[in-house]
Coordinates of C-alpha atoms in Angstrom, one line a residue:
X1 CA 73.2 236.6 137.0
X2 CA 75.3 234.6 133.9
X3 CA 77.6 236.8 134.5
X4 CA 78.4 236.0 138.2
X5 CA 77.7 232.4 137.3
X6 CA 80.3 232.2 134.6
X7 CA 82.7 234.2 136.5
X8 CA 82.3 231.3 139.4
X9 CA 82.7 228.7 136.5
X10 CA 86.1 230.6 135.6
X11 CA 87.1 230.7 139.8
X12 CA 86.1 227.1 140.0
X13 CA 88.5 226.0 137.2
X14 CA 91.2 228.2 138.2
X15 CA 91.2 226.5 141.7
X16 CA 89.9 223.1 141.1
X17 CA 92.7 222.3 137.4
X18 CA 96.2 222.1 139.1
X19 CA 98.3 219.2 140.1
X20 CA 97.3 217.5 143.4
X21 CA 96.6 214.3 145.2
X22 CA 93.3 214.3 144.3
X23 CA 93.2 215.0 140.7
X24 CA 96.4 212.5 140.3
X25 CA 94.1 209.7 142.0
X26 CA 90.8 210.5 139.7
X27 CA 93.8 209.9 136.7
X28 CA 94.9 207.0 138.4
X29 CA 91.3 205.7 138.8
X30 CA 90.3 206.5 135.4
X31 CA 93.3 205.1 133.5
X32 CA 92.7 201.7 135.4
X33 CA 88.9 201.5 134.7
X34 CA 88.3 201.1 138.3
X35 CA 85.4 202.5 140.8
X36 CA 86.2 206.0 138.3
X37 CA 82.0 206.7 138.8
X38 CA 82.4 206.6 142.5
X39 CA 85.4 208.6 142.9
X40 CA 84.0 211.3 140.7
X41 CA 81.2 211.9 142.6
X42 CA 82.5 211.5 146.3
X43 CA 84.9 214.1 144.7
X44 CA 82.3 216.0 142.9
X45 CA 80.2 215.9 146.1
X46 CA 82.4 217.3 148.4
X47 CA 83.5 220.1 146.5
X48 CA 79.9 221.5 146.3
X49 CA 79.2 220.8 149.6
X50 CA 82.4 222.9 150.4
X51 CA 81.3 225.8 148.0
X52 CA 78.1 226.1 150.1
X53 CA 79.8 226.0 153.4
X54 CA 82.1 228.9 151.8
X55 CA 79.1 230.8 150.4
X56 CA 77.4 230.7 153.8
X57 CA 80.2 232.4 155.9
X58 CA 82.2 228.9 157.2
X59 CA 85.2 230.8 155.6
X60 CA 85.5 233.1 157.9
X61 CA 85.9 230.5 160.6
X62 CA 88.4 228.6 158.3
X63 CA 90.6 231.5 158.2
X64 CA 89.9 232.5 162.4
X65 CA 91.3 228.9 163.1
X66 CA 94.7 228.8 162.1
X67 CA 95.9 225.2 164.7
X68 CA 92.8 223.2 162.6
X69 CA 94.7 224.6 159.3
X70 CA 98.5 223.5 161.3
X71 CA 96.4 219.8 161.8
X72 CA 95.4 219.2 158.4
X73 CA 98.5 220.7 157.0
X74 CA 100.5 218.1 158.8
X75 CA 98.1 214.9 158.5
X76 CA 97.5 215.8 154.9
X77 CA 101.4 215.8 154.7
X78 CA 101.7 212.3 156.3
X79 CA 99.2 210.7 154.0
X80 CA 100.5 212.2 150.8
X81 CA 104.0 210.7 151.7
X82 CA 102.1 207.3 152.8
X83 CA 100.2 207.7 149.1
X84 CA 103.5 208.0 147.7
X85 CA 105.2 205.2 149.0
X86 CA 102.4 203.1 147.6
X87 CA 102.8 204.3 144.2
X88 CA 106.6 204.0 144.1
X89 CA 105.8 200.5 145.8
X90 CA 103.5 199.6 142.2
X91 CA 106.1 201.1 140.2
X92 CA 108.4 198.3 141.8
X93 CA 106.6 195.2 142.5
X94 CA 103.8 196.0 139.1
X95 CA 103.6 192.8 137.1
X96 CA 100.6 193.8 134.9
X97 CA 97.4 195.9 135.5
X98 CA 96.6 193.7 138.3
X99 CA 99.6 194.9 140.8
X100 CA 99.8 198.3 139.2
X101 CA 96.9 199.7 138.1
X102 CA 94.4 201.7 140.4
X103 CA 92.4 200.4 143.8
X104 CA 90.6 198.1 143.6
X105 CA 88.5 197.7 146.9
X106 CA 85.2 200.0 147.1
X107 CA 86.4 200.4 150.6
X108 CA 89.9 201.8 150.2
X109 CA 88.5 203.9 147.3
X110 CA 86.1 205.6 149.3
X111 CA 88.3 206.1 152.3
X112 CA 91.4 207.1 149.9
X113 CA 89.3 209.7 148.3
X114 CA 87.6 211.3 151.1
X115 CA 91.4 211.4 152.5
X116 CA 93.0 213.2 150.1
X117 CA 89.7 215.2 149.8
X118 CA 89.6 216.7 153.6
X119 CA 93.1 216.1 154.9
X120 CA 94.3 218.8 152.1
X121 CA 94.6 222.2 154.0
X122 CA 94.3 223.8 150.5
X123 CA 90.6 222.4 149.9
X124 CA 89.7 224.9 153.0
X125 CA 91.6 228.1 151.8
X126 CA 90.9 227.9 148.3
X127 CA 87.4 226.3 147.6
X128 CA 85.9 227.3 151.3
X129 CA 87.6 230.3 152.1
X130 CA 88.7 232.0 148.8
X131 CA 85.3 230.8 146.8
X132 CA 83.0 231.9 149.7
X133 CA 85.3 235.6 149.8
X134 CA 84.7 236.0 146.2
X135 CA 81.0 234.6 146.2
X136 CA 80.0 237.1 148.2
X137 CA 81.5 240.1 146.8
X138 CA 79.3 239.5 144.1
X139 CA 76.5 242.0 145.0
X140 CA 73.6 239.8 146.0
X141 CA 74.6 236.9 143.2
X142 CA 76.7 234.8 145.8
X143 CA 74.8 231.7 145.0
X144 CA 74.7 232.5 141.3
X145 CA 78.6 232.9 141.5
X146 CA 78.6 229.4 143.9
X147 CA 76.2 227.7 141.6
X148 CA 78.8 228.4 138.7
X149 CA 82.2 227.3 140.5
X150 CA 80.1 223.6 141.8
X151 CA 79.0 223.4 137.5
X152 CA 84.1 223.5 137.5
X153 CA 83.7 221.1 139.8
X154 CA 81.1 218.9 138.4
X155 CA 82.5 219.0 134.6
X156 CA 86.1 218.8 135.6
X157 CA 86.0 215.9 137.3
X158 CA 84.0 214.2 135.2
X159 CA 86.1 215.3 132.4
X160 CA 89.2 214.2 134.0
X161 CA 87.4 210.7 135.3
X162 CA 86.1 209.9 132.1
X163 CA 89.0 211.4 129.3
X164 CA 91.7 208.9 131.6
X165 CA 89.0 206.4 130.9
X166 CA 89.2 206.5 127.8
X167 CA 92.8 206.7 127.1
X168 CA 93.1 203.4 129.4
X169 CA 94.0 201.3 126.3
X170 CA 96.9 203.3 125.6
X171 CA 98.4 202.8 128.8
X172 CA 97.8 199.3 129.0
X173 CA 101.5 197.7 130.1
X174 CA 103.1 197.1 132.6
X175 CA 105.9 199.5 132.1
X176 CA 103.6 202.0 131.2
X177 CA 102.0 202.1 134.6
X178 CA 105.4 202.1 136.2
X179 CA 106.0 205.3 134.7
X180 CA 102.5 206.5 136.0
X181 CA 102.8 205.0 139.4
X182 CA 106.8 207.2 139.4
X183 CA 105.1 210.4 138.0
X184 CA 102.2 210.5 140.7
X185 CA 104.9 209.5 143.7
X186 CA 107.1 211.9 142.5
X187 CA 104.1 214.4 142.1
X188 CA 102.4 213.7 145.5
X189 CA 105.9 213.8 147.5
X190 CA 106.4 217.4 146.1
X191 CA 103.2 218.4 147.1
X192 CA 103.7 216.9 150.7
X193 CA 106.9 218.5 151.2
X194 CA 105.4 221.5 150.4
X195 CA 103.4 221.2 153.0
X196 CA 105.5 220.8 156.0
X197 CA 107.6 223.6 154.6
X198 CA 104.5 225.8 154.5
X199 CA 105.6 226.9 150.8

């Protein structure tokens, strides 16, 4: 059963640490001390809830529904290309932590994060569909194998949360968090032009 469970822990981090909107707004969050306890777990929440749906079958209706994938595929792309704009937009107006640094209302948080949670087409494929394949294929320990990829999920968002946290003070200026705000746009547009080229 550790077995399964560790190998789920290994899936888990394989899918869940790579470069996307959502990991590039925890950083944000963290590194501006803002609402990063709420984002972690509306992010935290949502991916166990979509290993479960994975582990009990909702994968195979993921993958038998190719026009939902073609919707979220192309409002996922609009809003990563709206969340760029805004970060090249701090990059160019910031005048401090205040302009550049992270959001600041609990309501744009929450909707932000469940936005670039479930309108990424990738969240379905790869923590529904793929984790739910490879949970159970593992000979009667699919929840053991689920259990471990939700314990990636939980500890590396946290880590992520909390390590950008920490570092806060050393990106503390303005022109720091231009170059932040840049990297993310940048970042985010690649990922959204991936998208609509179905790369």
């Amino acid at each position: 059963m550790l077995t399964h469970a560790f190998s789920g822990l290994l899936a888990g981090w394989s899918i869940i640490i790579a470069v996307g909107p959502q990991n590039a707004f925890i950083l944000r969050q963290g590194l501006a001390r803002k609402h990063v306890g709420l984002v972690v777990a509306i992010c935290t929440l949502a991916d166990i809830g979509l290993i479960a749906a994975g582990n009990l079958g909702v994968g195979a209706l993921v993958t038998a529904a190719p026009w939902a994938l073609e919707v979220l595929r192309w409002a996922g792309a609009l809003y990563l290309l709206y969340f760029a704009f805004q970060s090249f937009r701090s990059a160019a107006t910031a005048s401090g932590l205040r302009a550049g640094g992270g959001s600041d209302s609990v309501r744009t948080v929450v909707l932000t994060t469940l936005t670039i949670t479930f309108l990424n087409p990738a969240v379905y494929l790869d923590t529904v569909a793929m984790l739910g394949t490879l949970a159970n294929q593992s000979a009667g320990h699919a929840w053991a194998f689920s259990l471990g990829a939700m314990l990636g999920s939980v500890t590396w968002f946290a880590a992520l949360g909390y390590g950008a946290r920490a570092l806060a003070p050393l990106v503390s200026s303005p022109r720091a968090w231009r170059w932040i705000d840049i990297g993310i746009g940048i970042v985010v547009t690649l990922l959204a032009l991936r998208l609509i080229l179905g790369a």
